[in-house]
C-alpha cells in the first residue's frame, strides 16, 4: 500500500479535512494533497506523524502463511 493511500485512508476514516489534518500534523495542506495523490512519497517518519495526527498508528504486523504437506501416516 502506498504512503499516500495510507494517509488518505486514515484521514477519511477520521473524518478530517486535508486542511485540519495538515494543521494537526504540522504539514502544509498542498503537501498533504500531493502525498494523497501519490505524486510524492513522504518519508516513513512523515507518514507516521501524519497518520498518528489522524488518530491511527502506523504499525508492522507479521505475515503468517501456512503450507500443507502430504505425508503417509506414521511418517514425518
mmCIF file of N, CA, C and O in Angstrom:
data_model
loop_
_atom_site.group_PDB
_atom_site.id
_atom_site.type_symbol
_atom_site.label_atom_id
_atom_site.label_comp_id
_atom_site.label_asym_id
_atom_site.label_seq_id
_atom_site.Cartn_x
_atom_site.Cartn_y
_atom_site.Cartn_z
ATOM 1 N N UNK A 1 0.854 -1.168 0.000
ATOM 2 C CA UNK A 1 0.000 0.000 0.000
ATOM 3 C C UNK A 1 0.906 1.239 0.000
ATOM 4 O O UNK A 1 1.806 1.358 0.807
ATOM 5 N N UNK A 2 0.658 2.140 -0.886
ATOM 6 C CA UNK A 2 1.472 3.351 -0.995
ATOM 7 C C UNK A 2 1.221 4.287 0.182
ATOM 8 O O UNK A 2 0.158 4.284 0.787
ATOM 9 N N UNK A 3 2.238 5.095 0.485
ATOM 10 C CA UNK A 3 2.122 6.025 1.606
ATOM 11 C C UNK A 3 0.925 6.954 1.506
ATOM 12 O O UNK A 3 0.244 7.217 2.484
ATOM 13 N N UNK A 4 0.668 7.469 0.312
ATOM 14 C CA UNK A 4 -0.458 8.380 0.124
ATOM 15 C C UNK A 4 -1.793 7.710 0.363
ATOM 16 O O UNK A 4 -2.720 8.306 0.906
ATOM 17 N N UNK A 5 -1.888 6.438 -0.017
ATOM 18 C CA UNK A 5 -3.125 5.697 0.200
ATOM 19 C C UNK A 5 -3.375 5.515 1.686
ATOM 20 O O UNK A 5 -4.495 5.657 2.161
ATOM 21 N N UNK A 6 -2.337 5.209 2.436
ATOM 22 C CA UNK A 6 -2.459 5.045 3.884
ATOM 23 C C UNK A 6 -2.892 6.358 4.522
ATOM 24 O O UNK A 6 -3.783 6.388 5.370
ATOM 25 N N UNK A 7 -2.273 7.438 4.111
ATOM 26 C CA UNK A 7 -2.602 8.755 4.659
ATOM 27 C C UNK A 7 -4.053 9.118 4.338
ATOM 28 O O UNK A 7 -4.797 9.561 5.205
ATOM 29 N N UNK A 8 -4.455 8.914 3.103
ATOM 30 C CA UNK A 8 -5.830 9.242 2.702
ATOM 31 C C UNK A 8 -6.840 8.381 3.462
ATOM 32 O O UNK A 8 -7.873 8.894 3.914
ATOM 33 N N UNK A 9 -6.546 7.105 3.621
ATOM 34 C CA UNK A 9 -7.468 6.223 4.356
ATOM 35 C C UNK A 9 -7.600 6.659 5.804
ATOM 36 O O UNK A 9 -8.696 6.707 6.354
ATOM 37 N N UNK A 10 -6.476 6.978 6.440
ATOM 38 C CA UNK A 10 -6.505 7.413 7.838
ATOM 39 C C UNK A 10 -7.286 8.720 7.974
ATOM 40 O O UNK A 10 -8.107 8.883 8.876
ATOM 41 N N UNK A 11 -7.052 9.654 7.056
ATOM 42 C CA UNK A 11 -7.738 10.951 7.122
ATOM 43 C C UNK A 11 -9.238 10.792 6.936
ATOM 44 O O UNK A 11 -10.034 11.320 7.712
ATOM 45 N N UNK A 12 -9.626 10.039 5.917
ATOM 46 C CA UNK A 12 -11.059 9.855 5.652
ATOM 47 C C UNK A 12 -11.746 9.118 6.795
ATOM 48 O O UNK A 12 -12.869 9.461 7.176
ATOM 49 N N UNK A 13 -11.081 8.093 7.322
ATOM 50 C CA UNK A 13 -11.659 7.322 8.435
ATOM 51 C C UNK A 13 -11.835 8.183 9.680
ATOM 52 O O UNK A 13 -12.725 7.930 10.491
ATOM 53 N N UNK A 14 -10.980 9.171 9.826
ATOM 54 C CA UNK A 14 -11.063 10.077 10.975
ATOM 55 C C UNK A 14 -12.069 11.193 10.755
ATOM 56 O O UNK A 14 -12.372 11.949 11.682
ATOM 57 N N UNK A 15 -12.539 11.347 9.525
ATOM 58 C CA UNK A 15 -13.496 12.408 9.217
ATOM 59 C C UNK A 15 -12.851 13.782 9.178
ATOM 60 O O UNK A 15 -13.532 14.790 9.370
ATOM 61 N N UNK A 16 -11.539 13.828 8.920
ATOM 62 C CA UNK A 16 -10.826 15.110 8.901
ATOM 63 C C UNK A 16 -10.687 15.635 7.478
ATOM 64 O O UNK A 16 -10.562 14.862 6.529
ATOM 65 N N UNK A 17 -10.682 16.932 7.349
ATOM 66 C CA UNK A 17 -10.377 17.547 6.062
ATOM 67 C C UNK A 17 -8.858 17.566 5.898
ATOM 68 O O UNK A 17 -8.114 17.408 6.873
ATOM 69 N N UNK A 18 -8.402 17.772 4.687
ATOM 70 C CA UNK A 18 -6.962 17.898 4.462
ATOM 71 C C UNK A 18 -6.411 19.079 5.258
ATOM 72 O O UNK A 18 -5.333 18.981 5.846
ATOM 73 N N UNK A 19 -7.126 20.161 5.270
ATOM 74 C CA UNK A 19 -6.675 21.362 5.982
ATOM 75 C C UNK A 19 -6.482 21.075 7.474
ATOM 76 O O UNK A 19 -5.464 21.432 8.055
ATOM 77 N N UNK A 20 -7.458 20.383 8.084
ATOM 78 C CA UNK A 20 -7.377 20.081 9.510
ATOM 79 C C UNK A 20 -6.242 19.110 9.806
ATOM 80 O O UNK A 20 -5.463 19.325 10.736
ATOM 81 N N UNK A 21 -6.130 18.039 9.012
ATOM 82 C CA UNK A 21 -5.055 17.079 9.238
ATOM 83 C C UNK A 21 -3.691 17.721 9.012
ATOM 84 O O UNK A 21 -2.746 17.461 9.760
ATOM 85 N N UNK A 22 -3.594 18.580 8.032
ATOM 86 C CA UNK A 22 -2.330 19.273 7.787
ATOM 87 C C UNK A 22 -1.943 20.118 9.005
ATOM 88 O O UNK A 22 -0.796 20.079 9.455
ATOM 89 N N UNK A 23 -2.898 20.825 9.568
ATOM 90 C CA UNK A 23 -2.626 21.649 10.753
ATOM 91 C C UNK A 23 -2.217 20.773 11.933
ATOM 92 O O UNK A 23 -1.241 21.054 12.614
ATOM 93 N N UNK A 24 -2.949 19.690 12.166
ATOM 94 C CA UNK A 24 -2.657 18.808 13.297
ATOM 95 C C UNK A 24 -1.296 18.114 13.170
ATOM 96 O O UNK A 24 -0.648 17.829 14.169
ATOM 97 N N UNK A 25 -0.891 17.835 11.946
ATOM 98 C CA UNK A 25 0.350 17.092 11.727
ATOM 99 C C UNK A 25 1.557 17.978 11.443
ATOM 100 O O UNK A 25 2.672 17.467 11.304
ATOM 101 N N UNK A 26 1.327 19.290 11.330
ATOM 102 C CA UNK A 26 2.452 20.182 11.039
ATOM 103 C C UNK A 26 2.927 20.080 9.601
ATOM 104 O O UNK A 26 4.101 20.277 9.314
ATOM 105 N N UNK A 27 2.010 19.750 8.712
ATOM 106 C CA UNK A 27 2.322 19.604 7.286
ATOM 107 C C UNK A 27 1.477 20.612 6.512
ATOM 108 O O UNK A 27 0.349 20.886 6.886
ATOM 109 N N UNK A 28 2.003 21.138 5.438
ATOM 110 C CA UNK A 28 1.234 22.067 4.607
ATOM 111 C C UNK A 28 0.135 21.298 3.871
ATOM 112 O O UNK A 28 0.360 20.166 3.422
ATOM 113 N N UNK A 29 -1.031 21.895 3.728
ATOM 114 C CA UNK A 29 -2.154 21.239 3.051
ATOM 115 C C UNK A 29 -1.813 20.856 1.614
ATOM 116 O O UNK A 29 -2.129 19.744 1.188
ATOM 117 N N UNK A 30 -1.143 21.723 0.835
ATOM 118 C CA UNK A 30 -0.793 21.308 -0.524
ATOM 119 C C UNK A 30 0.142 20.089 -0.540
ATOM 120 O O UNK A 30 0.036 19.232 -1.411
ATOM 121 N N UNK A 31 1.028 19.992 0.434
ATOM 122 C CA UNK A 31 1.931 18.845 0.521
ATOM 123 C C UNK A 31 1.142 17.583 0.841
ATOM 124 O O UNK A 31 1.372 16.523 0.246
ATOM 125 N N UNK A 32 0.201 17.688 1.759
ATOM 126 C CA UNK A 32 -0.651 16.555 2.108
ATOM 127 C C UNK A 32 -1.429 16.084 0.875
ATOM 128 O O UNK A 32 -1.531 14.883 0.613
ATOM 129 N N UNK A 33 -1.929 17.005 0.110
ATOM 130 C CA UNK A 33 -2.658 16.678 -1.110
ATOM 131 C C UNK A 33 -1.767 15.936 -2.103
ATOM 132 O O UNK A 33 -2.188 14.949 -2.718
ATOM 133 N N UNK A 34 -0.543 16.390 -2.250
ATOM 134 C CA UNK A 34 0.417 15.748 -3.154
ATOM 135 C C UNK A 34 0.699 14.313 -2.694
ATOM 136 O O UNK A 34 0.758 13.388 -3.505
ATOM 137 N N UNK A 35 0.860 14.106 -1.387
ATOM 138 C CA UNK A 35 1.062 12.759 -0.841
ATOM 139 C C UNK A 35 -0.131 11.873 -1.148
ATOM 140 O O UNK A 35 0.017 10.733 -1.577
ATOM 141 N N UNK A 36 -1.332 12.383 -0.895
ATOM 142 C CA UNK A 36 -2.538 11.586 -1.107
ATOM 143 C C UNK A 36 -2.732 11.209 -2.571
ATOM 144 O O UNK A 36 -3.248 10.134 -2.874
ATOM 145 N N UNK A 37 -2.329 12.066 -3.480
ATOM 146 C CA UNK A 37 -2.451 11.766 -4.910
ATOM 147 C C UNK A 37 -1.332 10.863 -5.413
ATOM 148 O O UNK A 37 -1.357 10.423 -6.560
ATOM 149 N N UNK A 38 -0.337 10.603 -4.568
ATOM 150 C CA UNK A 38 0.769 9.732 -4.954
ATOM 151 C C UNK A 38 1.788 10.397 -5.850
ATOM 152 O O UNK A 38 2.608 9.727 -6.473
ATOM 153 N N UNK A 39 1.767 11.726 -5.912
ATOM 154 C CA UNK A 39 2.722 12.451 -6.752
ATOM 155 C C UNK A 39 4.076 12.583 -6.072
ATOM 156 O O UNK A 39 5.076 12.853 -6.727
ATOM 157 N N UNK A 40 4.089 12.418 -4.764
ATOM 158 C CA UNK A 40 5.318 12.485 -3.986
ATOM 159 C C UNK A 40 5.146 11.523 -2.815
ATOM 160 O O UNK A 40 4.048 11.361 -2.288
ATOM 161 N N UNK A 41 6.232 10.867 -2.419
ATOM 162 C CA UNK A 41 6.167 9.918 -1.308
ATOM 163 C C UNK A 41 6.760 10.542 -0.055
ATOM 164 O O UNK A 41 7.890 11.034 -0.087
ATOM 165 N N UNK A 42 6.024 10.491 1.054
ATOM 166 C CA UNK A 42 6.573 11.010 2.307
ATOM 167 C C UNK A 42 7.606 10.035 2.858
ATOM 168 O O UNK A 42 7.578 8.842 2.539
ATOM 169 N N UNK A 43 8.510 10.538 3.676
ATOM 170 C CA UNK A 43 9.409 9.634 4.381
ATOM 171 C C UNK A 43 8.561 8.842 5.369
ATOM 172 O O UNK A 43 7.421 9.220 5.682
ATOM 173 N N UNK A 44 9.111 7.762 5.888
ATOM 174 C CA UNK A 44 8.380 6.960 6.857
ATOM 175 C C UNK A 44 8.046 7.779 8.098
ATOM 176 O O UNK A 44 6.942 7.704 8.632
ATOM 177 N N UNK A 45 8.982 8.608 8.533
ATOM 178 C CA UNK A 45 8.757 9.450 9.717
ATOM 179 C C UNK A 45 7.615 10.434 9.477
ATOM 180 O O UNK A 45 6.778 10.654 10.356
ATOM 181 N N UNK A 46 7.554 11.030 8.299
ATOM 182 C CA UNK A 46 6.491 11.981 7.978
ATOM 183 C C UNK A 46 5.147 11.265 7.873
ATOM 184 O O UNK A 46 4.137 11.737 8.407
ATOM 185 N N UNK A 47 5.115 10.113 7.204
ATOM 186 C CA UNK A 47 3.874 9.351 7.091
ATOM 187 C C UNK A 47 3.368 8.956 8.474
ATOM 188 O O UNK A 47 2.174 9.070 8.759
ATOM 189 N N UNK A 48 4.276 8.537 9.344
ATOM 190 C CA UNK A 48 3.889 8.160 10.699
ATOM 191 C C UNK A 48 3.304 9.351 11.452
ATOM 192 O O UNK A 48 2.272 9.233 12.116
ATOM 193 N N UNK A 49 3.938 10.518 11.329
ATOM 194 C CA UNK A 49 3.450 11.724 12.009
ATOM 195 C C UNK A 49 2.047 12.096 11.525
ATOM 196 O O UNK A 49 1.167 12.414 12.324
ATOM 197 N N UNK A 50 1.825 12.017 10.224
ATOM 198 C CA UNK A 50 0.523 12.380 9.664
ATOM 199 C C UNK A 50 -0.545 11.370 10.082
ATOM 200 O O UNK A 50 -1.641 11.752 10.509
ATOM 201 N N UNK A 51 -0.230 10.091 9.985
ATOM 202 C CA UNK A 51 -1.195 9.053 10.358
ATOM 203 C C UNK A 51 -1.539 9.149 11.839
ATOM 204 O O UNK A 51 -2.703 9.056 12.232
ATOM 205 N N UNK A 52 -0.535 9.364 12.686
ATOM 206 C CA UNK A 52 -0.787 9.496 14.125
ATOM 207 C C UNK A 52 -1.639 10.725 14.435
ATOM 208 O O UNK A 52 -2.486 10.687 15.327
ATOM 209 N N UNK A 53 -1.445 11.805 13.688
ATOM 210 C CA UNK A 53 -2.259 13.010 13.899
ATOM 211 C C UNK A 53 -3.722 12.758 13.550
ATOM 212 O O UNK A 53 -4.614 13.429 14.063
ATOM 213 N N UNK A 54 -3.975 11.749 12.707
ATOM 214 C CA UNK A 54 -5.357 11.407 12.348
ATOM 215 C C UNK A 54 -5.985 10.444 13.355
ATOM 216 O O UNK A 54 -7.146 10.081 13.221
ATOM 217 N N UNK A 55 -5.199 10.029 14.357
ATOM 218 C CA UNK A 55 -5.731 9.150 15.397
ATOM 219 C C UNK A 55 -5.443 7.678 15.182
ATOM 220 O O UNK A 55 -6.023 6.828 15.849
ATOM 221 N N UNK A 56 -4.561 7.363 14.264
ATOM 222 C CA UNK A 56 -4.188 5.981 13.973
ATOM 223 C C UNK A 56 -2.706 5.773 14.248
ATOM 224 O O UNK A 56 -1.937 6.726 14.348
ATOM 225 N N UNK A 57 -2.320 4.495 14.352
ATOM 226 C CA UNK A 57 -0.913 4.136 14.492
ATOM 227 C C UNK A 57 -0.444 3.457 13.223
ATOM 228 O O UNK A 57 -1.180 2.671 12.623
ATOM 229 N N UNK A 58 0.768 3.748 12.839
ATOM 230 C CA UNK A 58 1.400 3.054 11.729
ATOM 231 C C UNK A 58 2.188 1.923 12.374
ATOM 232 O O UNK A 58 3.066 2.160 13.185
ATOM 233 N N UNK A 59 1.833 0.679 12.063
ATOM 234 C CA UNK A 59 2.380 -0.462 12.779
ATOM 235 C C UNK A 59 2.762 -1.574 11.812
ATOM 236 O O UNK A 59 2.245 -1.644 10.707
ATOM 237 N N UNK A 60 3.645 -2.447 12.256
ATOM 238 C CA UNK A 60 4.032 -3.622 11.483
ATOM 239 C C UNK A 60 3.293 -4.828 12.038
ATOM 240 O O UNK A 60 3.225 -5.017 13.243
ATOM 241 N N UNK A 61 2.761 -5.636 11.147
ATOM 242 C CA UNK A 61 2.073 -6.853 11.530
ATOM 243 C C UNK A 61 2.745 -8.014 10.820
ATOM 244 O O UNK A 61 2.914 -7.960 9.597
ATOM 245 N N UNK A 62 3.135 -9.049 11.567
ATOM 246 C CA UNK A 62 3.795 -10.173 10.898
ATOM 247 C C UNK A 62 2.843 -10.875 9.932
ATOM 248 O O UNK A 62 1.647 -10.994 10.194
ATOM 249 N N UNK A 63 3.390 -11.308 8.832
ATOM 250 C CA UNK A 63 2.616 -12.032 7.838
ATOM 251 C C UNK A 63 2.777 -13.523 8.134
ATOM 252 O O UNK A 63 3.889 -14.030 8.185
ATOM 253 N N UNK A 64 1.692 -14.217 8.325
ATOM 254 C CA UNK A 64 1.718 -15.639 8.633
ATOM 255 C C UNK A 64 1.160 -16.403 7.450
ATOM 256 O O UNK A 64 0.122 -16.040 6.898
ATOM 257 N N UNK A 65 1.850 -17.441 7.054
ATOM 258 C CA UNK A 65 1.336 -18.291 5.985
ATOM 259 C C UNK A 65 1.470 -19.751 6.407
ATOM 260 O O UNK A 65 2.344 -20.113 7.191
ATOM 261 N N UNK A 66 0.588 -20.557 5.897
ATOM 262 C CA UNK A 66 0.575 -21.973 6.220
ATOM 263 C C UNK A 66 0.792 -22.765 4.940
ATOM 264 O O UNK A 66 0.336 -22.374 3.870
ATOM 265 N N UNK A 67 1.486 -23.873 5.076
ATOM 266 C CA UNK A 67 1.712 -24.763 3.938
ATOM 267 C C UNK A 67 1.199 -26.142 4.308
ATOM 268 O O UNK A 67 1.391 -26.608 5.435
ATOM 269 N N UNK A 68 0.559 -26.780 3.372
ATOM 270 C CA UNK A 68 0.039 -28.110 3.608
ATOM 271 C C UNK A 68 0.987 -29.102 2.958
ATOM 272 O O UNK A 68 1.365 -28.948 1.790
ATOM 273 N N UNK A 69 1.420 -30.097 3.730
ATOM 274 C CA UNK A 69 2.344 -31.110 3.238
ATOM 275 C C UNK A 69 1.686 -32.480 3.352
ATOM 276 O O UNK A 69 1.156 -32.834 4.404
ATOM 277 N N UNK A 70 1.746 -33.225 2.287
ATOM 278 C CA UNK A 70 1.194 -34.577 2.308
ATOM 279 C C UNK A 70 2.226 -35.532 2.896
ATOM 280 O O UNK A 70 3.420 -35.435 2.605
ATOM 281 N N UNK A 71 1.785 -36.403 3.764
ATOM 282 C CA UNK A 71 2.669 -37.431 4.308
ATOM 283 C C UNK A 71 1.849 -38.664 4.604
ATOM 284 O O UNK A 71 0.634 -38.610 4.793
ATOM 285 N N UNK A 72 2.519 -39.779 4.650
ATOM 286 C CA UNK A 72 1.860 -41.041 4.974
ATOM 287 C C UNK A 72 1.791 -41.157 6.486
ATOM 288 O O UNK A 72 2.714 -40.775 7.202
ATOM 289 N N UNK A 73 0.704 -41.709 6.978
ATOM 290 C CA UNK A 73 0.505 -41.830 8.415
ATOM 291 C C UNK A 73 1.686 -42.559 9.052
ATOM 292 O O UNK A 73 2.112 -43.592 8.598
ATOM 293 N N UNK A 74 2.180 -41.968 10.123
ATOM 294 C CA UNK A 74 3.298 -42.562 10.833
ATOM 295 C C UNK A 74 4.657 -42.101 10.327
ATOM 296 O O UNK A 74 5.681 -42.360 10.930
ATOM 297 N N UNK A 75 4.688 -41.413 9.198
ATOM 298 C CA UNK A 75 5.950 -40.891 8.675
ATOM 299 C C UNK A 75 6.008 -39.395 8.924
ATOM 300 O O UNK A 75 5.005 -38.719 8.813
ATOM 301 N N UNK A 76 7.186 -38.898 9.254
ATOM 302 C CA UNK A 76 7.297 -37.451 9.487
ATOM 303 C C UNK A 76 7.154 -36.643 8.230
ATOM 304 O O UNK A 76 7.300 -37.045 7.159
#
